[in-house]
XYZ file of C-alpha atoms in Angstrom:
564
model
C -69.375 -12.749 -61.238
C -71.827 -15.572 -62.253
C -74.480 -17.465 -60.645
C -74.636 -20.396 -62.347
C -71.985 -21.551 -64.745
C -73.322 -21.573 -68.368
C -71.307 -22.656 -71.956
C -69.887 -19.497 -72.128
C -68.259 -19.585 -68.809
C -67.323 -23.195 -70.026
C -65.261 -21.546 -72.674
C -63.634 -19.380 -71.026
C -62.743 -21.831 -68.412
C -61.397 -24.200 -71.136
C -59.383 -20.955 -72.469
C -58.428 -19.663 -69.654
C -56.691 -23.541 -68.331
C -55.351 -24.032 -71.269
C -53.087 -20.404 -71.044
C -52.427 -21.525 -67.436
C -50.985 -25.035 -68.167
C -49.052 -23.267 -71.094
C -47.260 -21.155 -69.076
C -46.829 -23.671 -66.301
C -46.211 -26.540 -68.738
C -42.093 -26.439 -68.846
C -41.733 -26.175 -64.947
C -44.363 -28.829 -64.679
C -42.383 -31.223 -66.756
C -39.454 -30.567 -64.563
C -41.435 -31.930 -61.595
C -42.073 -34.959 -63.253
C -40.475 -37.488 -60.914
C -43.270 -39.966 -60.649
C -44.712 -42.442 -62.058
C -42.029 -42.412 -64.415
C -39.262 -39.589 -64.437
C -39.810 -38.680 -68.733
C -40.479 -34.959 -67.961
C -43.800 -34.843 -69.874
C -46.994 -34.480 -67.812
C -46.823 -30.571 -68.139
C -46.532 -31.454 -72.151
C -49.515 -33.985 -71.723
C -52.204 -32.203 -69.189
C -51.581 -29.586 -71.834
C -52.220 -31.194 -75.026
C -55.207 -32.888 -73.001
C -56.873 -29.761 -72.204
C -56.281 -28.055 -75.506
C -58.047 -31.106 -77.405
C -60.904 -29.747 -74.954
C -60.935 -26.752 -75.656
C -60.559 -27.270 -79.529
C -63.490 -29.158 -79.435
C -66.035 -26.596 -77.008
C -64.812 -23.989 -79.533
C -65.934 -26.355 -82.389
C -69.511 -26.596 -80.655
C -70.066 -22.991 -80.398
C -69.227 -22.828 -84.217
C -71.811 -25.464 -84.759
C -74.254 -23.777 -82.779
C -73.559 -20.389 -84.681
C -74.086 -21.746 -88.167
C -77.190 -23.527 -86.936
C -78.584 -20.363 -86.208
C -77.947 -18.736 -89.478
C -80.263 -17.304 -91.383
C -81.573 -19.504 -94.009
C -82.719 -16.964 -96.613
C -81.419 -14.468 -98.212
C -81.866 -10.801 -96.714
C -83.337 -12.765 -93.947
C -82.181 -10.652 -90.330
C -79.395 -12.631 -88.420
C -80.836 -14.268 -85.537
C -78.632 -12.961 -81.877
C -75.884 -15.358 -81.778
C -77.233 -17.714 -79.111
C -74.501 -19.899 -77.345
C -74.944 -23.534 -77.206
C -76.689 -25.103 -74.007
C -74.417 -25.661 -70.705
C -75.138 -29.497 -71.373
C -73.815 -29.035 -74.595
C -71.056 -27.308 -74.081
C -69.738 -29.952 -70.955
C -69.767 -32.881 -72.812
C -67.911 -31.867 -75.425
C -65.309 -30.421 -73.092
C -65.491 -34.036 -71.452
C -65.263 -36.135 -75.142
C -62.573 -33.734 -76.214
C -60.085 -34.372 -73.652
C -60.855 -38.101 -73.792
C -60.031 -38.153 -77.310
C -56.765 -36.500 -76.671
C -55.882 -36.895 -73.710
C -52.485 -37.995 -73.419
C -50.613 -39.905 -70.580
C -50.864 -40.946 -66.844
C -52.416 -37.596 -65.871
C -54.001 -36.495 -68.952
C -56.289 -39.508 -68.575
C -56.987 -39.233 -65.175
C -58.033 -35.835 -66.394
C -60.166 -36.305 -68.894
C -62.006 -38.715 -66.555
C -62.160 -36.363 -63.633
C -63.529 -33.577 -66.681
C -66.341 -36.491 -67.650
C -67.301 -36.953 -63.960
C -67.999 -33.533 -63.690
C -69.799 -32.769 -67.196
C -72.485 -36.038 -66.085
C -73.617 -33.767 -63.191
C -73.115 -30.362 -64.665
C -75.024 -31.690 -67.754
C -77.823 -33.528 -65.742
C -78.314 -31.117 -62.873
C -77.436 -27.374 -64.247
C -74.351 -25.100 -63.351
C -75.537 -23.826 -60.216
C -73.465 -24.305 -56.580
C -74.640 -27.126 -55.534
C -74.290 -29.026 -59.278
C -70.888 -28.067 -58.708
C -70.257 -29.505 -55.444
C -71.224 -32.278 -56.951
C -70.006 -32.176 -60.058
C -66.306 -31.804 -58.155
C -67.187 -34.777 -56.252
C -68.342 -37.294 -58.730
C -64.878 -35.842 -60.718
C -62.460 -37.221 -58.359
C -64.345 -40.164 -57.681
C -64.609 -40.986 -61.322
C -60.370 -40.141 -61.720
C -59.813 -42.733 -58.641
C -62.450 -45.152 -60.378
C -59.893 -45.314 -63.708
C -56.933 -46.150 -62.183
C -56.018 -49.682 -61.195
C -53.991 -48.967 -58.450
C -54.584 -45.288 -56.703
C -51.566 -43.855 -54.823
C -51.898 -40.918 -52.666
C -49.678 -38.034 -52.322
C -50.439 -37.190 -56.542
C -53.507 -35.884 -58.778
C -55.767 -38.149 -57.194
C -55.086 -36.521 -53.764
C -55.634 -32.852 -54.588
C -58.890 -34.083 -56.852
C -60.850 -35.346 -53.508
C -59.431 -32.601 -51.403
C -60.838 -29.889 -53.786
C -63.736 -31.753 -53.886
C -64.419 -32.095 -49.927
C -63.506 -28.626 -48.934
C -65.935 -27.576 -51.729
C -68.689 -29.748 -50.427
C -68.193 -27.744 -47.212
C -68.738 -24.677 -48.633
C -72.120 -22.821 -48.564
C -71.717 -19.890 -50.417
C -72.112 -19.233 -53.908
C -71.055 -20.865 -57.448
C -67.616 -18.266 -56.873
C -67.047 -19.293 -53.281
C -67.153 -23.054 -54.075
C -64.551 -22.490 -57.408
C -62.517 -20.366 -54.927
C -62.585 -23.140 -51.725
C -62.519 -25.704 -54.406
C -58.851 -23.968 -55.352
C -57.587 -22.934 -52.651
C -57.859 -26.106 -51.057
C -56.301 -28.005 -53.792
C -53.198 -25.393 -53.558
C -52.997 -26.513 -49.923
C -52.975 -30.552 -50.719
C -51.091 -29.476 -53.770
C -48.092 -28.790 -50.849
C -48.729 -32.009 -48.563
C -48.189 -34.408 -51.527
C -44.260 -34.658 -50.853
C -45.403 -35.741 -47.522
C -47.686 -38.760 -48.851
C -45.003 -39.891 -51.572
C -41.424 -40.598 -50.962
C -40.654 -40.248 -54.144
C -41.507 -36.501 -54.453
C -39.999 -36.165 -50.900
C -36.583 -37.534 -52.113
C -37.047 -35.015 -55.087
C -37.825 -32.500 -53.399
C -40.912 -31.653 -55.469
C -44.404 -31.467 -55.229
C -46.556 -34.120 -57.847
C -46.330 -32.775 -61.159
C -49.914 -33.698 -62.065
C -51.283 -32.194 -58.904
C -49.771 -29.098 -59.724
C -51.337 -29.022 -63.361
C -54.584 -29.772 -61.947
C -54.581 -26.593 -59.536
C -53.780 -24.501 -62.632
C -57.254 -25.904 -64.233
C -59.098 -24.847 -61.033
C -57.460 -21.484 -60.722
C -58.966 -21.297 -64.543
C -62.448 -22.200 -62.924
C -62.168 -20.113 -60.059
C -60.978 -16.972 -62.513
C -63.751 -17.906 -65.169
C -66.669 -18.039 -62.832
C -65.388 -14.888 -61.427
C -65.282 -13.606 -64.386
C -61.442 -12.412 -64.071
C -59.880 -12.129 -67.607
C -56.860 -12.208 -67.802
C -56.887 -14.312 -64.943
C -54.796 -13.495 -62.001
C -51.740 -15.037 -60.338
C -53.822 -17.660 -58.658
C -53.752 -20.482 -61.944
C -50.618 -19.191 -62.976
C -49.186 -20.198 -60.096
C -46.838 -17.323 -59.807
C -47.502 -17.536 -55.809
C -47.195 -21.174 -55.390
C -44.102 -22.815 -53.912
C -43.227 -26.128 -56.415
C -40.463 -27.361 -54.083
C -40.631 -29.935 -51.205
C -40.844 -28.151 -47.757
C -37.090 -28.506 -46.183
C -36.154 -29.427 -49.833
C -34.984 -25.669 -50.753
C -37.244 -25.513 -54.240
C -36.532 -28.182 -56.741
C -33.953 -29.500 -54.618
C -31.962 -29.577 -58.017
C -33.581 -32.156 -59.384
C -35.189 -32.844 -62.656
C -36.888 -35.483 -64.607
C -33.581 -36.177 -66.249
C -31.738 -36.537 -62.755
C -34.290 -39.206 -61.747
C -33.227 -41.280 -64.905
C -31.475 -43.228 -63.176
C -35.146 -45.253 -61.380
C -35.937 -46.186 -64.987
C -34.520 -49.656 -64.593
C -37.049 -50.012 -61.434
C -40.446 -49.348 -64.144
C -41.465 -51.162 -66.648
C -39.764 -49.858 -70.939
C -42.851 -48.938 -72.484
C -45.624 -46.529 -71.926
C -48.555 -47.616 -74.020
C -52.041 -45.620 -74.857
C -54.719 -46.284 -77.333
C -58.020 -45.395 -77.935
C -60.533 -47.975 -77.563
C -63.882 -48.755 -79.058
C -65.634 -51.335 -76.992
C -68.357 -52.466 -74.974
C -68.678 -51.875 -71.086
C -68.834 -55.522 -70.665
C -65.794 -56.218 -72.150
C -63.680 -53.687 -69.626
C -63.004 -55.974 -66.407
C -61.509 -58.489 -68.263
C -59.254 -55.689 -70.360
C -58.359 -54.420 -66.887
C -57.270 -57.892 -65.403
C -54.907 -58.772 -68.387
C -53.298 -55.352 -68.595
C -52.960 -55.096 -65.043
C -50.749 -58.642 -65.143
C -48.416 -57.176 -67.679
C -47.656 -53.720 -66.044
C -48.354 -50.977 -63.652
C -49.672 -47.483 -64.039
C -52.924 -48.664 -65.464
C -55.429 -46.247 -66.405
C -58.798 -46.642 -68.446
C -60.835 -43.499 -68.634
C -64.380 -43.390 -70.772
C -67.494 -44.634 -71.510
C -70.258 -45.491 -73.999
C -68.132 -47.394 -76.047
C -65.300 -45.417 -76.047
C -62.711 -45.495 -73.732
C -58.649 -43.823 -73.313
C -56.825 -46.911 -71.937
C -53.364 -45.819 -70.368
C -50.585 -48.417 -68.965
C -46.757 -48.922 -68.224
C -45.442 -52.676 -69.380
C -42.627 -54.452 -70.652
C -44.107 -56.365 -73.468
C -46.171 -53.348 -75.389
C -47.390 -55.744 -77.981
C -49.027 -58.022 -75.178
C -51.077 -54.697 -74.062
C -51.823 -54.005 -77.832
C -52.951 -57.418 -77.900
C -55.192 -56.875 -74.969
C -56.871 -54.146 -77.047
C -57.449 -56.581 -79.676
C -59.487 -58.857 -77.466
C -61.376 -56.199 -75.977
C -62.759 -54.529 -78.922
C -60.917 -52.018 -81.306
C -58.041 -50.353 -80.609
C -56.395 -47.341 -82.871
C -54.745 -44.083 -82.138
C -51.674 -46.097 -80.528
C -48.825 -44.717 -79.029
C -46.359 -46.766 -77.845
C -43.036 -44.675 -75.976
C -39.880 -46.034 -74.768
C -39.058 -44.425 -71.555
C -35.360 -44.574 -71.602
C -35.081 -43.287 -74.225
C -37.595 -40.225 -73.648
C -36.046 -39.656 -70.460
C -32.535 -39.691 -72.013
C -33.933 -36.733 -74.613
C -35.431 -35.038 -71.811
C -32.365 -34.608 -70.072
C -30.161 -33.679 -73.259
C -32.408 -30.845 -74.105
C -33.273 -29.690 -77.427
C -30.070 -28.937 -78.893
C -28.631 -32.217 -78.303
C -27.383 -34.651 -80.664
C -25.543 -34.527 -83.850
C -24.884 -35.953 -87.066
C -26.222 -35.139 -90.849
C -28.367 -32.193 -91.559
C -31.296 -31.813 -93.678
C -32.888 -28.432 -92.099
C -35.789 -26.501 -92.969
C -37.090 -23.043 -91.635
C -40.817 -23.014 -90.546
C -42.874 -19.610 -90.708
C -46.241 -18.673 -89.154
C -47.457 -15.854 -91.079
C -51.088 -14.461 -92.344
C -51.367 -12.553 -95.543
C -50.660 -13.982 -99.277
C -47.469 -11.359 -99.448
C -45.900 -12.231 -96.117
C -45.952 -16.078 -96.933
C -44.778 -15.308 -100.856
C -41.975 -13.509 -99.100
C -40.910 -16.156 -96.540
C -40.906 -18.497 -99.427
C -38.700 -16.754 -101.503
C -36.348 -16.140 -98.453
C -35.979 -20.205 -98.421
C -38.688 -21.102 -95.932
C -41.517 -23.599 -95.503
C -44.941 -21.397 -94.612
C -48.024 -22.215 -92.064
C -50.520 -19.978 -93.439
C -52.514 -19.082 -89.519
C -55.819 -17.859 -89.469
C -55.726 -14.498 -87.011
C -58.748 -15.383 -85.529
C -57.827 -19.074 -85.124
C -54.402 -19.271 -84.104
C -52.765 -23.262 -85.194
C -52.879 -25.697 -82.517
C -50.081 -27.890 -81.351
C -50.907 -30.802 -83.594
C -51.202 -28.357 -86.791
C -47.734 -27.193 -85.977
C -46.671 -30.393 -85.774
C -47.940 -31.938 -88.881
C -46.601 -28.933 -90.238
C -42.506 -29.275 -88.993
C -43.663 -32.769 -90.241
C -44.118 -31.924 -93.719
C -40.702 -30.109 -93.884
C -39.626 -33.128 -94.089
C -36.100 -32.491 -92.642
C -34.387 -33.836 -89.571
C -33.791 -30.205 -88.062
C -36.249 -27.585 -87.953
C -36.496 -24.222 -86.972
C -39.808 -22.222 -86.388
C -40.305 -18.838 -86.694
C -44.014 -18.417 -84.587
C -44.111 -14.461 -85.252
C -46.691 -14.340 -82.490
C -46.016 -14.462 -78.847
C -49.187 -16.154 -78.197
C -47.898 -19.366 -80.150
C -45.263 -19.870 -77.697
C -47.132 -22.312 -75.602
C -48.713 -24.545 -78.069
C -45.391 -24.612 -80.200
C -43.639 -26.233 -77.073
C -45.936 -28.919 -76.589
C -45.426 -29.976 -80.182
C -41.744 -29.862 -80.138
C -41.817 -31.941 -77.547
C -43.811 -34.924 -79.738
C -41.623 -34.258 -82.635
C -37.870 -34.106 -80.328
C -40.092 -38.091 -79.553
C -39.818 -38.797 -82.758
C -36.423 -37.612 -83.521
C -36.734 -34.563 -85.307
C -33.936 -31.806 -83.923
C -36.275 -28.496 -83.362
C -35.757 -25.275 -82.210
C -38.361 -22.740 -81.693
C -37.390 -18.688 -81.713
C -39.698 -17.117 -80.311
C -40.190 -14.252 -83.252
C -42.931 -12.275 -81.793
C -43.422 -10.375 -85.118
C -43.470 -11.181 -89.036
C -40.686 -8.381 -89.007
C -38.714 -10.379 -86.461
C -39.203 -13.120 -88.657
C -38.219 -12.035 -91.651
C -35.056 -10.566 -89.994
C -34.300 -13.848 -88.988
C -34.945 -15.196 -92.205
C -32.573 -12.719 -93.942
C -29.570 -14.437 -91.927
C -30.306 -18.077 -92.067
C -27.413 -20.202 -93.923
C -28.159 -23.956 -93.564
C -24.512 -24.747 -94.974
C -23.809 -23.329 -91.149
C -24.101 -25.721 -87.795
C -27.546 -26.099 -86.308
C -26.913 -24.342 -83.075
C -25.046 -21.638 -84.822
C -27.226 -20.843 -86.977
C -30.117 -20.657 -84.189
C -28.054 -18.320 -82.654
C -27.654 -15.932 -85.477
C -30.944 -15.831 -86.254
C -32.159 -15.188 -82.995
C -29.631 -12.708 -82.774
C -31.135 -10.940 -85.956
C -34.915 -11.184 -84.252
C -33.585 -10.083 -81.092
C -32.110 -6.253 -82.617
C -35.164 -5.988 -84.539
C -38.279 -3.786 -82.884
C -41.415 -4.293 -84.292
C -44.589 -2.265 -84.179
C -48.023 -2.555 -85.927
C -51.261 -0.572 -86.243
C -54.599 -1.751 -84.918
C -58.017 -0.201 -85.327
C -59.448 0.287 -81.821
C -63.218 -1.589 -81.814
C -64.410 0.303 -78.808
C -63.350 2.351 -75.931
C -60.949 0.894 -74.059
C -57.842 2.239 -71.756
C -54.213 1.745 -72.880
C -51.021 2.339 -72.000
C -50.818 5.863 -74.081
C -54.755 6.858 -72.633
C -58.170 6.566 -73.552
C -58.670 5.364 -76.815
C -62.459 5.090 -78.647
C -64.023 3.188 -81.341
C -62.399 3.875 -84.612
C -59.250 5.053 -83.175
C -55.821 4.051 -84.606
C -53.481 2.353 -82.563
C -49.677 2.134 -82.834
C -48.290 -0.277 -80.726
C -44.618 -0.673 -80.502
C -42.818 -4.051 -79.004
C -46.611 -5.156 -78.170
C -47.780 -2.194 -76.105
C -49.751 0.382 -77.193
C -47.689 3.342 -77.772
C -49.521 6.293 -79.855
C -53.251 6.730 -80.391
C -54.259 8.757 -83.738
C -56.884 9.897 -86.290
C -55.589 8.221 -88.906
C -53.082 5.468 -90.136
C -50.992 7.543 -92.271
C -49.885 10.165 -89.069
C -49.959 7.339 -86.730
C -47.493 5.424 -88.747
C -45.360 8.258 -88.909
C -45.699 8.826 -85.546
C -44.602 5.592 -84.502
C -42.149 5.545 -87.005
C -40.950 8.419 -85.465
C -40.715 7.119 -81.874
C -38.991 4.299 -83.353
C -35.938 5.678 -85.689
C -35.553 7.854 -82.386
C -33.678 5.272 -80.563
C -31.509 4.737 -83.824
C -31.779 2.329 -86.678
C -30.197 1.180 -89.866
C -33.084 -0.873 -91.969
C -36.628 -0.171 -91.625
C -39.430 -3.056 -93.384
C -42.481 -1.709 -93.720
C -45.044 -4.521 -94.303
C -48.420 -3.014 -95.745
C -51.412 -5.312 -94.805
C -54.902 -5.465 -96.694
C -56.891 -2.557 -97.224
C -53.833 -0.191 -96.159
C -53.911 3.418 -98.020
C -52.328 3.342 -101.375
C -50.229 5.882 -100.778
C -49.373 4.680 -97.054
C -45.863 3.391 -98.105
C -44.243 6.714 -100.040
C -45.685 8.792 -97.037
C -43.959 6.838 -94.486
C -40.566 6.013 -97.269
C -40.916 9.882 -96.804
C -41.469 10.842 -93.515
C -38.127 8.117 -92.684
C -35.845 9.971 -95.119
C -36.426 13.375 -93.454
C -36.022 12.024 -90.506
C -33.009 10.005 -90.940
C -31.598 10.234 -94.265
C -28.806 7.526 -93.909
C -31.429 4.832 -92.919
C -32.188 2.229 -95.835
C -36.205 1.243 -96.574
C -37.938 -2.086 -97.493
C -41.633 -1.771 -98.739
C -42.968 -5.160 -99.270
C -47.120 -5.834 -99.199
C -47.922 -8.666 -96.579
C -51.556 -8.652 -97.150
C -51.935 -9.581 -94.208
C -55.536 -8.552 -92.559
C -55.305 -8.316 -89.067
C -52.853 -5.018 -89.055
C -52.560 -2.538 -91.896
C -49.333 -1.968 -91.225
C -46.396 -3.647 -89.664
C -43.241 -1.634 -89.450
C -39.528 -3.168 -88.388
C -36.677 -0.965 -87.309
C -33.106 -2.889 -87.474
């Protein structure tokens, strides 16, 4: 447990919200009945918090290589993290910059509040308090017109009941989100419109999953506990049985009520020119947000004529990163899901993979290739830009990595925006993937062949071997540094001396339950002689079974074995 809250717990606050509102992020779309039913604030807290946490990772990097020894042979300096000051306003400038929506303004401006204090004062309990405080007053401060009963509500109610608490920095997280869970639960109460829904505000319910993340991080619970998740928390209306049935898509029928056009743009300008930018937007629309400061702000509003609040911009200062969304017709996708539509296909096949050999072979097989980095897994804007590049008006994207799943959803939800007919599988394995792969016939319809190859993932298991780093316990015992580790269908399975017997020995397990095809994937550094062991060991062990040896390259398993 900490003390006082330094960059590092900063990170893994950033981290740790940024899981929670990916798991979350689907049902919190779903609640999206106000301001606008379009069944995106899950999609947009999310890509809000992960431009935060893209750019505190960024600072620690910076902070690393300024530490780095200058000469050569010189010792390495201890990796020193950056300063807490540091680390909070780049959390703050990185969800401004892409924050995106109603909420994900609002958040970024409640995140700035906070940082000013945190970065002025130190991370201590009382900084905290206030640090909550001066968040939510700074969120109500951005919007033109606050409304109760959403975001804003569970902000100052966190805020106040951790003001009343005299404990330390993990009893004020804690208060801080407990009590937001509790207003979380009145808002149908304050709002009609979530009473008629019979759901609680969507943006609320994003917001407690960041302060479960800061109650786990300062507690220093990782993986963090059911609290952010929200595994525990009811999402329904009381008396409203749940969702009550309802969706974003069933409340599409209110659009006529709001204004057509959601517009957001980055703005550089002065403070001085800001009331007079908030006057003329607010005469064009509703749902006005402008969240910021020193000369760059996020400006957020709902209108009819979106060139009018482009226009605005103009006179203001300078306006770029505009994004201008129709919201019948977002709320019409919404509700048709993402295997809706028809008409001509042009479709490509995305992969994920690491290693030189595993992208060759995905190539070969037909598809386009993201090369990841292990250590830095692509964020939702890379894969984007990357279905972009496919060119093609259906896509389909292999992630062959479970923790993908998240970001991949938030970015086929800006590309189904721009019309582009997607479908995620969610391959959890280059094996899975290539499996996949091996079935795909674009001559075929889109859904069908979705199906197919999902099928073909689905029947295959996977397993890999991992090099233990220290002790640690697993599922199969106590395992120490050095130790090889076969994990089968992502849990650690078999623990051995070696990579050639544990291969074999998860091979072993594996061909047990039955199995026509194995692919055995060697990745860098494996033993030359690792494949005709294993091509071995299979044939005595099931002699009508047919084996692929390909070399992946890849370097963060030396071996990754399939079983069909």
């Amino acid at each position: 447990m900490l003390e006082t809250l330094d960059a590092p717990a900063v990170r893994t606050w950033c981290r740790l919200a940024l899981s929670a509102l990916g798991q979350a992020r689907e049902e919190i779309d779903a609640l999206n009945v106000y301001p606008v039913p379009d069944g995106d604030t899950g999609t947009n807290l999310f890509l809000t918090v992960e431009s935060a946490t893209a750019a505190v990772e960024q600072c620690f990097e910076q902070t690393a290589l300024q530490a780095a020894p200058r000469a050569a042979g010189q010792a390495a300096a201890p990796e020193a993290p950056p300063a807490l000051a540091t680390a909070v306003k780049a959390m703050a400038k990185g969800a401004l910059l892409g924050a995106r929506g109603n909420s994900g303004v609002i958040l970024a401006q409640l995140l700035r509040g906070m940082a000013e204090v945190l970065a002025a004062q130190g991370g201590g309990p009382q900084p905290l308090r206030q640090a909550l405080a001066r968040g939510a007053a700074a969120a109500y401060q951005a919007v033109a017109d606050p409304v109760e009963g959403t975001l804003l509500t569970v902000a100052r109610s966190a805020a106040e009941a951790a003001d009343r608490s005299a404990g330390p920095l993990t009893e004020v997280a804690a208060t801080a989100y407990q009590a937001a869970r509790v207003a979380l639960l009145r808002t149908p109460g304050q709002l009609a419109v979530l009473a008629q829904a019979g759901v609680v505000d969507a943006g609320g319910r994003g917001l407690v999953a960041v302060l479960g993340a800061l109650a786990d991080a300062v507690a220093g619970r990782q993986p963090m506990g059911p609290v952010a998740r929200g595994e525990d928390l009811p999402t329904g209306a009381p008396g409203h049985g749940g969702h009550g049935g309802h969706t974003c898509a069933d409340e599409a029928e209110r659009l006529p009520g709001h204004p057509a056009f959601e517009v957001i743009y980055l703005l550089d300008a002065p403070d001085a020119a800001l009331p007079r930018l908030r006057a003329d937007l607010a005469a064009l629309g509703d749902s006005l947000v402008v969240g910021g400061g020193d000369g760059l702000w996020n400006v957020h509003v709902h209108v009819d004529d979106a060139g009018a609040a482009v226009e605005a911009g103009l006179a203001a200062g300078r306006p770029h990163r505009i994004r201008i969304t129709h919201f019948a017709e977002a709320a019409t996708r919404a509700g048709a899901g993402p295997g809706a539509g028809s008409g001509p296909t042009e479709r490509a096949v995305l992969s994920v993979v690491t290693g030189a050999g595993l992208a060759e072979l995905c190539r070969t097989a037909g598809a386009a290739v993201l090369a990841a980095d292990p250590d830095a897994p692509p964020s939702s804007a890379e894969l984007a830009a990357a279905v972009r590049r496919c060119g093609a008006r259906e896509v389909i994207v292999l992630l062959n990595d479970p923790e993908l799943r998240a970001g991949a959803g938030a970015a086929a939800e800006q590309l189904r925006d721009e019309g582009v007919r997607i479908a995620v599988l969610p391959t959890r394995s280059p094996v899975q993937g290539l499996a996949a792969l091996a079935v795909h016939e674009a001559g075929r319809r889109f859904d069908e062949d979705v199906v197919a190859m999902t099928s073909a993932a689905g029947a295959t298991r996977y397993a890999e071997l991992a090099v233990a780093e220290g002790e640690s316990w697993t599922m199969a015992g106590v395992c120490q540094a050095g130790d090889v580790l076969g994990l089968i269908d992502g849990d650690v399975a078999v623990i051995g001396p070696g990579i050639a017997e544990t291969g074999a020995e998860v091979l072993s397990r594996m061909l047990a339950a039955g199995g026509e095809l194995v692919t055995l994937v060697l990745g860098d550094g494996a033993p030359e002689d690792l494949a005709e062991h294993l091509v071995a060991h299979a044939r005595r062990q099931r002699p009508e079974v047919d084996t692929m040896v390909f070399a992946g390259g890849q370097e963060s398993a030396p071996l990754l074995i399939g079983v069909e």
